[in-house]
Amino acid sequence: MANQSALLTAVFYALADPTRQAIVGVLGRGPASVSALAAPFAMALPSFMKHLSVLERSGVIRSSKAGRVRTCELRPKALADAESWLAGQRATWEARADRMSAFAERLHQEELIHEPANPRRKR
Amino acid sequence: MANQSALLTAVFYALADPTRQAIVGVLGRGPASVSALAAPFAMALPSFMKHLSVLERSGVIRSSKAGRVRTCELRPKALADAESWLAGQRATWEARADRMSAFAERLHQEELIHEPANPRRKR
C-alpha cells in the first residue's frame, strides 16, 4: 500500500513537467530513439536525459540499448494506475454528490408535505 | 494551450505527494475545516498549511473563511482535467496497439498465402 503510494507519487511527479508530458505524447505513438526524441526540443542533451531519467525511474517509460542506439518506449501500466487513482477519487466525489442530491430532494418532498396543500385556505 | 499545460503541470505536481493525495481522498467525502483536515497528520500546522497552499494554487481545492474557521473543498474539475489527459494518452497508445495488431495479422495472412498450402509437396 505504501509502495503503491510511492509509485503513484513518482508517476505524478514525472508528469508534472511540460517537456515530460510532451515526451509521453510522442512515445504514445510508438518507441523512439533518444536522439529522435530529443530533436524537437530546444534543450541541451544532458538536460533532456534528466527528463528521460525521471520518466524511467517512475516507470512511465523504459529504455533499452542496441549497439549505440538507446530506444525509449512507453509503459502504459504506470499511466493507467494514475488514471485509476483519479477515477477512484472521482467516484468518491460523485457518490457524495449523489447522496447530497438525494438528501436535497427528500427535504424538498418533506416541505411539500408540510406546507399547506390548498392555497384557498389562505384566502 | 500553454495555459492548459501549465494548469495540468500544477495539478500533477500537487498530486505528487502522499500527504496531498490523502487530503484529496478526505475532501472527496465532503468539505472539511483546516483543523479537522490536519488532525490525523503527524505534522506541524505550518507544514500542513503549505500542502494545502500547493493544492489550492493548482486548483485542486479551494478554501473559504467564515469567522475563524477556514473550510476546504475539492474542485473536481482540476482532477477531471488530469484524468482526461491521461485517458487521451491511453487512447493514442491503444490506437497504435490496435494498428500493430492489425499489421501483424495481415503479415500472418500473407505468410499463409505464400507458404506451400499442400504439405504433400514437401514429400
PDB file of C-alpha atoms in Angstrom:
ATOM      1  CA  MET A   1       0.000   0.000   0.000  1.00  0.00           C
ATOM      2  CA  ALA A   2       2.825   2.397   0.982  1.00  0.00           C
ATOM      3  CA  ASN A   3       4.724   1.132  -2.057  1.00  0.00           C
ATOM      4  CA  GLN A   4       1.704   1.762  -4.272  1.00  0.00           C
ATOM      5  CA  SER A   5       1.524   5.346  -2.980  1.00  0.00           C
ATOM      6  CA  ALA A   6       5.250   5.838  -3.642  1.00  0.00           C
ATOM      7  CA  LEU A   7       4.810   4.615  -7.238  1.00  0.00           C
ATOM      8  CA  LEU A   8       1.824   6.911  -7.738  1.00  0.00           C
ATOM      9  CA  THR A   9       3.775   9.843  -6.297  1.00  0.00           C
ATOM     10  CA  ALA A  10       6.666   9.140  -8.689  1.00  0.00           C
ATOM     11  CA  VAL A  11       4.292   8.961 -11.678  1.00  0.00           C
ATOM     12  CA  PHE A  12       2.560  12.253 -10.799  1.00  0.00           C
ATOM     13  CA  TYR A  13       5.939  13.898 -10.242  1.00  0.00           C
ATOM     14  CA  ALA A  14       7.169  12.588 -13.616  1.00  0.00           C
ATOM     15  CA  LEU A  15       4.101  14.098 -15.324  1.00  0.00           C
ATOM     16  CA  ALA A  16       4.479  17.458 -13.551  1.00  0.00           C
ATOM     17  CA  ASP A  17       6.581  18.955 -16.338  1.00  0.00           C
ATOM     18  CA  PRO A  18       5.620  20.133 -19.866  1.00  0.00           C
ATOM     19  CA  THR A  19       8.685  18.524 -21.524  1.00  0.00           C
ATOM     20  CA  ARG A  20       7.978  15.171 -19.903  1.00  0.00           C
ATOM     21  CA  GLN A  21       4.278  15.459 -20.843  1.00  0.00           C
ATOM     22  CA  ALA A  22       5.363  16.048 -24.463  1.00  0.00           C
ATOM     23  CA  ILE A  23       7.699  13.021 -24.377  1.00  0.00           C
ATOM     24  CA  VAL A  24       4.802  10.860 -23.146  1.00  0.00           C
ATOM     25  CA  GLY A  25       2.694  12.208 -26.025  1.00  0.00           C
ATOM     26  CA  VAL A  26       5.354  11.278 -28.612  1.00  0.00           C
ATOM     27  CA  LEU A  27       6.029   7.808 -27.164  1.00  0.00           C
ATOM     28  CA  GLY A  28       2.294   7.062 -27.207  1.00  0.00           C
ATOM     29  CA  ARG A  29       2.663   6.872 -30.999  1.00  0.00           C
ATOM     30  CA  GLY A  30       5.487   4.327 -30.735  1.00  0.00           C
ATOM     31  CA  PRO A  31       9.024   3.717 -29.424  1.00  0.00           C
ATOM     32  CA  ALA A  32      11.713   6.231 -30.424  1.00  0.00           C
ATOM     33  CA  SER A  33      15.459   6.628 -30.103  1.00  0.00           C
ATOM     34  CA  VAL A  34      16.776   9.188 -27.623  1.00  0.00           C
ATOM     35  CA  SER A  35      18.185  11.330 -30.443  1.00  0.00           C
ATOM     36  CA  ALA A  36      14.897  11.323 -32.386  1.00  0.00           C
ATOM     37  CA  LEU A  37      13.017  12.156 -29.175  1.00  0.00           C
ATOM     38  CA  ALA A  38      15.402  14.981 -28.248  1.00  0.00           C
ATOM     39  CA  ALA A  39      15.480  16.611 -31.722  1.00  0.00           C
ATOM     40  CA  PRO A  40      12.315  18.765 -31.456  1.00  0.00           C
ATOM     41  CA  PHE A  41      13.269  20.157 -28.019  1.00  0.00           C
ATOM     42  CA  ALA A  42      15.432  23.283 -27.767  1.00  0.00           C
ATOM     43  CA  MET A  43      17.339  21.811 -24.850  1.00  0.00           C
ATOM     44  CA  ALA A  44      20.881  20.596 -24.142  1.00  0.00           C
ATOM     45  CA  LEU A  45      21.092  16.798 -24.325  1.00  0.00           C
ATOM     46  CA  PRO A  46      22.133  16.358 -20.648  1.00  0.00           C
ATOM     47  CA  SER A  47      19.022  18.277 -19.518  1.00  0.00           C
ATOM     48  CA  PHE A  48      16.875  16.199 -21.836  1.00  0.00           C
ATOM     49  CA  MET A  49      18.451  12.986 -20.497  1.00  0.00           C
ATOM     50  CA  LYS A  50      17.493  14.068 -16.967  1.00  0.00           C
ATOM     51  CA  HIS A  51      13.849  14.282 -18.040  1.00  0.00           C
ATOM     52  CA  LEU A  52      14.089  10.777 -19.547  1.00  0.00           C
ATOM     53  CA  SER A  53      15.672   9.536 -16.336  1.00  0.00           C
ATOM     54  CA  VAL A  54      12.787  10.926 -14.207  1.00  0.00           C
ATOM     55  CA  LEU A  55      10.290   9.252 -16.544  1.00  0.00           C
ATOM     56  CA  GLU A  56      12.180   5.950 -16.446  1.00  0.00           C
ATOM     57  CA  ARG A  57      12.588   5.898 -12.648  1.00  0.00           C
ATOM     58  CA  SER A  58       8.838   6.476 -12.247  1.00  0.00           C
ATOM     59  CA  GLY A  59       8.084   3.521 -14.524  1.00  0.00           C
ATOM     60  CA  VAL A  60       6.311   5.704 -17.123  1.00  0.00           C
ATOM     61  CA  ILE A  61       8.864   4.745 -19.793  1.00  0.00           C
ATOM     62  CA  ARG A  62      11.576   2.128 -20.195  1.00  0.00           C
ATOM     63  CA  SER A  63      14.647   2.173 -22.406  1.00  0.00           C
ATOM     64  CA  SER A  64      16.990  -0.382 -23.918  1.00  0.00           C
ATOM     65  CA  LYS A  65      20.266  -0.096 -25.782  1.00  0.00           C
ATOM     66  CA  ALA A  66      21.129  -1.880 -29.041  1.00  0.00           C
ATOM     67  CA  GLY A  67      24.616  -1.016 -30.221  1.00  0.00           C
ATOM     68  CA  ARG A  68      24.955   2.739 -29.836  1.00  0.00           C
ATOM     69  CA  VAL A  69      21.247   3.498 -30.041  1.00  0.00           C
ATOM     70  CA  ARG A  70      19.093   3.804 -26.908  1.00  0.00           C
ATOM     71  CA  THR A  71      15.390   3.370 -27.610  1.00  0.00           C
ATOM     72  CA  CYS A  72      12.607   4.519 -25.273  1.00  0.00           C
ATOM     73  CA  GLU A  73       9.088   3.178 -25.064  1.00  0.00           C
ATOM     74  CA  LEU A  74       6.017   3.965 -23.005  1.00  0.00           C
ATOM     75  CA  ARG A  75       4.949   1.645 -20.190  1.00  0.00           C
ATOM     76  CA  PRO A  76       1.184   2.218 -20.231  1.00  0.00           C
ATOM     77  CA  LYS A  77       0.661   0.423 -16.869  1.00  0.00           C
ATOM     78  CA  ALA A  78       2.074   3.365 -14.860  1.00  0.00           C
ATOM     79  CA  LEU A  79      -0.204   5.870 -16.607  1.00  0.00           C
ATOM     80  CA  ALA A  80      -3.168   3.506 -16.217  1.00  0.00           C
ATOM     81  CA  ASP A  81      -2.515   3.303 -12.449  1.00  0.00           C
ATOM     82  CA  ALA A  82      -2.529   7.105 -12.165  1.00  0.00           C
ATOM     83  CA  GLU A  83      -5.719   7.289 -14.242  1.00  0.00           C
ATOM     84  CA  SER A  84      -7.353   4.651 -11.997  1.00  0.00           C
ATOM     85  CA  TRP A  85      -6.452   6.582  -8.872  1.00  0.00           C
ATOM     86  CA  LEU A  86      -8.048   9.734 -10.310  1.00  0.00           C
ATOM     87  CA  ALA A  87     -11.119   7.761 -11.395  1.00  0.00           C
ATOM     88  CA  GLY A  88     -11.400   6.407  -7.829  1.00  0.00           C
ATOM     89  CA  GLN A  89     -11.308   9.925  -6.385  1.00  0.00           C
ATOM     90  CA  ARG A  90     -13.975  10.996  -8.870  1.00  0.00           C
ATOM     91  CA  ALA A  91     -16.167   8.017  -7.905  1.00  0.00           C
ATOM     92  CA  THR A  92     -15.942   9.014  -4.208  1.00  0.00           C
ATOM     93  CA  TRP A  93     -16.808  12.600  -5.044  1.00  0.00           C
ATOM     94  CA  GLU A  94     -19.690  11.655  -7.363  1.00  0.00           C
ATOM     95  CA  ALA A  95     -21.142   9.240  -4.786  1.00  0.00           C
ATOM     96  CA  ARG A  96     -21.178  12.104  -2.275  1.00  0.00           C
ATOM     97  CA  ALA A  97     -22.764  14.470  -4.828  1.00  0.00           C
ATOM     98  CA  ASP A  98     -25.475  11.837  -5.460  1.00  0.00           C
ATOM     99  CA  ARG A  99     -26.170  11.474  -1.713  1.00  0.00           C
ATOM    100  CA  MET A 100     -26.368  15.278  -1.340  1.00  0.00           C
ATOM    101  CA  SER A 101     -28.761  15.480  -4.245  1.00  0.00           C
ATOM    102  CA  ALA A 102     -30.965  12.677  -2.838  1.00  0.00           C
ATOM    103  CA  PHE A 103     -30.980  14.435   0.542  1.00  0.00           C
ATOM    104  CA  ALA A 104     -31.981  17.766  -1.028  1.00  0.00           C
ATOM    105  CA  GLU A 105     -34.770  16.012  -2.931  1.00  0.00           C
ATOM    106  CA  ARG A 106     -36.065  14.384   0.297  1.00  0.00           C
ATOM    107  CA  LEU A 107     -36.042  17.755   2.100  1.00  0.00           C
ATOM    108  CA  HIS A 108     -37.977  19.277  -0.786  1.00  0.00           C
ATOM    109  CA  GLN A 109     -40.565  16.455  -0.675  1.00  0.00           C
ATOM    110  CA  GLU A 110     -40.991  16.865   3.107  1.00  0.00           C
ATOM    111  CA  GLU A 111     -41.520  20.612   2.673  1.00  0.00           C
ATOM    112  CA  LEU A 112     -44.250  19.928   0.109  1.00  0.00           C
ATOM    113  CA  ILE A 113     -45.971  17.585   2.594  1.00  0.00           C
ATOM    114  CA  HIS A 114     -45.831  20.047   5.494  1.00  0.00           C
ATOM    115  CA  GLU A 115     -46.763  23.157   3.521  1.00  0.00           C
ATOM    116  CA  PRO A 116     -50.469  23.973   3.145  1.00  0.00           C
ATOM    117  CA  ALA A 117     -51.533  21.889   0.161  1.00  0.00           C
ATOM    118  CA  ASN A 118     -54.544  24.025  -0.709  1.00  0.00           C
ATOM    119  CA  PRO A 119     -53.814  27.700  -1.429  1.00  0.00           C
ATOM    120  CA  ARG A 120     -57.550  28.561  -0.917  1.00  0.00           C
ATOM    121  CA  ARG A 121     -57.062  28.053   2.815  1.00  0.00           C
ATOM    122  CA  LYS A 122     -55.077  31.306   2.915  1.00  0.00           C
ATOM    123  CA  ARG A 123     -57.914  33.390   1.469  1.00  0.00           C
TER     124      ARG A 123
ATOM    125  CA  MET B   1      -2.898  25.688 -24.863  1.00  0.00           C
ATOM    126  CA  ALA B   2       0.248  26.767 -22.968  1.00  0.00           C
ATOM    127  CA  ASN B   3      -2.020  27.807 -20.117  1.00  0.00           C
ATOM    128  CA  GLN B   4      -3.747  24.422 -20.209  1.00  0.00           C
ATOM    129  CA  SER B   5      -0.365  22.700 -19.936  1.00  0.00           C
ATOM    130  CA  ALA B   6       0.643  24.926 -17.013  1.00  0.00           C
ATOM    131  CA  LEU B   7      -2.588  24.033 -15.193  1.00  0.00           C
ATOM    132  CA  LEU B   8      -2.033  20.326 -15.852  1.00  0.00           C
ATOM    133  CA  THR B   9       1.557  20.590 -14.637  1.00  0.00           C
ATOM    134  CA  ALA B  10       0.380  22.288 -11.426  1.00  0.00           C
ATOM    135  CA  VAL B  11      -2.243  19.580 -10.830  1.00  0.00           C
ATOM    136  CA  PHE B  12       0.247  16.721 -11.353  1.00  0.00           C
ATOM    137  CA  TYR B  13       2.737  18.479  -9.078  1.00  0.00           C
ATOM    138  CA  ALA B  14       0.052  18.942  -6.411  1.00  0.00           C
ATOM    139  CA  LEU B  15      -0.740  15.210  -6.561  1.00  0.00           C
ATOM    140  CA  ALA B  16       2.935  14.188  -6.381  1.00  0.00           C
ATOM    141  CA  ASP B  17       2.913  13.903  -2.593  1.00  0.00           C
ATOM    142  CA  PRO B  18       1.353  11.268  -0.283  1.00  0.00           C
ATOM    143  CA  THR B  19       0.014  13.860   2.203  1.00  0.00           C
ATOM    144  CA  ARG B  20      -1.671  15.837  -0.571  1.00  0.00           C
ATOM    145  CA  GLN B  21      -3.065  12.612  -2.077  1.00  0.00           C
ATOM    146  CA  ALA B  22      -4.543  11.795   1.338  1.00  0.00           C
ATOM    147  CA  ILE B  23      -6.077  15.283   1.651  1.00  0.00           C
ATOM    148  CA  VAL B  24      -7.731  14.825  -1.760  1.00  0.00           C
ATOM    149  CA  GLY B  25      -9.096  11.477  -0.534  1.00  0.00           C
ATOM    150  CA  VAL B  26     -10.607  13.053   2.590  1.00  0.00           C
ATOM    151  CA  LEU B  27     -12.106  16.047   0.745  1.00  0.00           C
ATOM    152  CA  GLY B  28     -13.733  13.709  -1.784  1.00  0.00           C
ATOM    153  CA  ARG B  29     -16.082  12.748   1.043  1.00  0.00           C
ATOM    154  CA  GLY B  30     -17.018  16.386   1.677  1.00  0.00           C
ATOM    155  CA  PRO B  31     -15.681  19.805   2.729  1.00  0.00           C
ATOM    156  CA  ALA B  32     -13.689  19.999   5.976  1.00  0.00           C
ATOM    157  CA  SER B  33     -12.153  22.665   8.195  1.00  0.00           C
ATOM    158  CA  VAL B  34      -8.381  23.034   8.137  1.00  0.00           C
ATOM    159  CA  SER B  35      -8.128  21.858  11.765  1.00  0.00           C
ATOM    160  CA  ALA B  36     -10.236  18.739  11.107  1.00  0.00           C
ATOM    161  CA  LEU B  37      -8.168  18.007   7.997  1.00  0.00           C
ATOM    162  CA  ALA B  38      -4.866  18.472   9.813  1.00  0.00           C
ATOM    163  CA  ALA B  39      -5.772  16.383  12.881  1.00  0.00           C
ATOM    164  CA  PRO B  40      -4.882  12.895  11.507  1.00  0.00           C
ATOM    165  CA  PHE B  41      -1.493  14.041  10.185  1.00  0.00           C
ATOM    166  CA  ALA B  42       1.580  13.935  12.431  1.00  0.00           C
ATOM    167  CA  MET B  43       2.806  17.223  11.032  1.00  0.00           C
ATOM    168  CA  ALA B  44       3.334  20.783  12.268  1.00  0.00           C
ATOM    169  CA  LEU B  45       0.468  23.046  11.176  1.00  0.00           C
ATOM    170  CA  PRO B  46       2.691  25.365   9.059  1.00  0.00           C
ATOM    171  CA  SER B  47       3.948  22.358   7.038  1.00  0.00           C
ATOM    172  CA  PHE B  48       0.378  21.132   6.629  1.00  0.00           C
ATOM    173  CA  MET B  49      -0.740  24.617   5.501  1.00  0.00           C
ATOM    174  CA  LYS B  50       1.971  24.546   2.807  1.00  0.00           C
ATOM    175  CA  HIS B  51       0.444  21.357   1.395  1.00  0.00           C
ATOM    176  CA  LEU B  52      -2.995  22.998   1.371  1.00  0.00           C
ATOM    177  CA  SER B  53      -1.496  26.011  -0.367  1.00  0.00           C
ATOM    178  CA  VAL B  54       0.034  23.841  -3.134  1.00  0.00           C
ATOM    179  CA  LEU B  55      -3.331  22.128  -3.620  1.00  0.00           C
ATOM    180  CA  GLU B  56      -5.187  25.445  -3.700  1.00  0.00           C
ATOM    181  CA  ARG B  57      -2.782  27.123  -6.158  1.00  0.00           C
ATOM    182  CA  SER B  58      -3.152  24.162  -8.524  1.00  0.00           C
ATOM    183  CA  GLY B  59      -6.946  24.495  -8.426  1.00  0.00           C
ATOM    184  CA  VAL B  60      -7.433  21.016  -6.907  1.00  0.00           C
ATOM    185  CA  ILE B  61      -9.058  22.517  -3.795  1.00  0.00           C
ATOM    186  CA  ARG B  62     -10.488  25.872  -2.780  1.00  0.00           C
ATOM    187  CA  SER B  63     -10.937  27.331   0.674  1.00  0.00           C
ATOM    188  CA  SER B  64     -13.102  29.979   2.268  1.00  0.00           C
ATOM    189  CA  LYS B  65     -13.125  31.587   5.694  1.00  0.00           C
ATOM    190  CA  ALA B  66     -16.192  32.082   7.888  1.00  0.00           C
ATOM    191  CA  GLY B  67     -15.312  33.767  11.174  1.00  0.00           C
ATOM    192  CA  ARG B  68     -12.218  31.996  12.447  1.00  0.00           C
ATOM    193  CA  VAL B  69     -12.809  28.764  10.572  1.00  0.00           C
ATOM    194  CA  ARG B  70     -11.266  28.101   7.161  1.00  0.00           C
ATOM    195  CA  THR B  71     -13.040  25.347   5.221  1.00  0.00           C
ATOM    196  CA  CYS B  72     -11.546  23.464   2.290  1.00  0.00           C
ATOM    197  CA  GLU B  73     -13.388  21.703  -0.501  1.00  0.00           C
ATOM    198  CA  LEU B  74     -12.400  19.709  -3.554  1.00  0.00           C
ATOM    199  CA  ARG B  75     -12.685  21.242  -7.038  1.00  0.00           C
ATOM    200  CA  PRO B  76     -13.339  18.133  -9.101  1.00  0.00           C
ATOM    201  CA  LYS B  77     -12.750  19.952 -12.435  1.00  0.00           C
ATOM    202  CA  ALA B  78      -8.952  20.023 -11.934  1.00  0.00           C
ATOM    203  CA  LEU B  79      -8.800  16.287 -11.214  1.00  0.00           C
ATOM    204  CA  ALA B  80     -11.139  15.580 -14.157  1.00  0.00           C
ATOM    205  CA  ASP B  81      -8.793  17.525 -16.488  1.00  0.00           C
ATOM    206  CA  ALA B  82      -5.811  15.435 -15.343  1.00  0.00           C
ATOM    207  CA  GLU B  83      -7.839  12.237 -15.762  1.00  0.00           C
ATOM    208  CA  SER B  84      -8.880  13.333 -19.294  1.00  0.00           C
ATOM    209  CA  TRP B  85      -5.280  13.995 -20.256  1.00  0.00           C
ATOM    210  CA  LEU B  86      -4.274  10.501 -19.096  1.00  0.00           C
ATOM    211  CA  ALA B  87      -7.254   8.981 -20.928  1.00  0.00           C
ATOM    212  CA  GLY B  88      -6.145  10.821 -24.088  1.00  0.00           C
ATOM    213  CA  GLN B  89      -2.640   9.373 -23.804  1.00  0.00           C
ATOM    214  CA  ARG B  90      -4.123   5.909 -23.319  1.00  0.00           C
ATOM    215  CA  ALA B  91      -6.341   6.341 -26.409  1.00  0.00           C
ATOM    216  CA  THR B  92      -3.277   7.249 -28.521  1.00  0.00           C
ATOM    217  CA  TRP B  93      -1.379   4.262 -27.195  1.00  0.00           C
ATOM    218  CA  GLU B  94      -4.298   1.859 -27.657  1.00  0.00           C
ATOM    219  CA  ALA B  95      -4.907   3.075 -31.230  1.00  0.00           C
ATOM    220  CA  ARG B  96      -1.266   2.303 -32.003  1.00  0.00           C
ATOM    221  CA  ALA B  97      -1.511  -1.136 -30.340  1.00  0.00           C
ATOM    222  CA  ASP B  98      -4.591  -1.853 -32.499  1.00  0.00           C
ATOM    223  CA  ARG B  99      -2.751  -0.820 -35.677  1.00  0.00           C
ATOM    224  CA  MET B 100       0.235  -3.003 -34.717  1.00  0.00           C
ATOM    225  CA  SER B 101      -2.045  -5.924 -34.091  1.00  0.00           C
ATOM    226  CA  ALA B 102      -3.862  -5.455 -37.441  1.00  0.00           C
ATOM    227  CA  PHE B 103      -0.487  -5.235 -39.183  1.00  0.00           C
ATOM    228  CA  ALA B 104       0.759  -8.446 -37.532  1.00  0.00           C
ATOM    229  CA  GLU B 105      -2.457 -10.191 -38.549  1.00  0.00           C
ATOM    230  CA  ARG B 106      -2.031  -9.062 -42.178  1.00  0.00           C
ATOM    231  CA  LEU B 107       1.578 -10.303 -42.221  1.00  0.00           C
ATOM    232  CA  HIS B 108       0.411 -13.634 -40.856  1.00  0.00           C
ATOM    233  CA  GLN B 109      -2.290 -13.920 -43.550  1.00  0.00           C
ATOM    234  CA  GLU B 110       0.218 -13.085 -46.293  1.00  0.00           C
ATOM    235  CA  GLU B 111       2.602 -15.753 -44.972  1.00  0.00           C
ATOM    236  CA  LEU B 112      -0.206 -18.308 -45.112  1.00  0.00           C
ATOM    237  CA  ILE B 113      -0.877 -17.354 -48.746  1.00  0.00           C
ATOM    238  CA  HIS B 114       2.770 -17.564 -49.815  1.00  0.00           C
ATOM    239  CA  GLU B 115       3.635 -20.710 -47.874  1.00  0.00           C
ATOM    240  CA  PRO B 116       3.092 -24.024 -49.629  1.00  0.00           C
ATOM    241  CA  ALA B 117      -0.552 -24.816 -48.999  1.00  0.00           C
ATOM    242  CA  ASN B 118      -0.179 -28.534 -49.546  1.00  0.00           C
ATOM    243  CA  PRO B 119       2.285 -30.300 -47.236  1.00  0.00           C
ATOM    244  CA  ARG B 120       2.460 -33.268 -49.671  1.00  0.00           C
ATOM    245  CA  ARG B 121       4.637 -31.124 -51.988  1.00  0.00           C
ATOM    246  CA  LYS B 122       7.472 -31.433 -49.485  1.00  0.00           C
ATOM    247  CA  ARG B 123       7.470 -35.218 -49.506  1.00  0.00           C
TER     248      ARG B 123
END
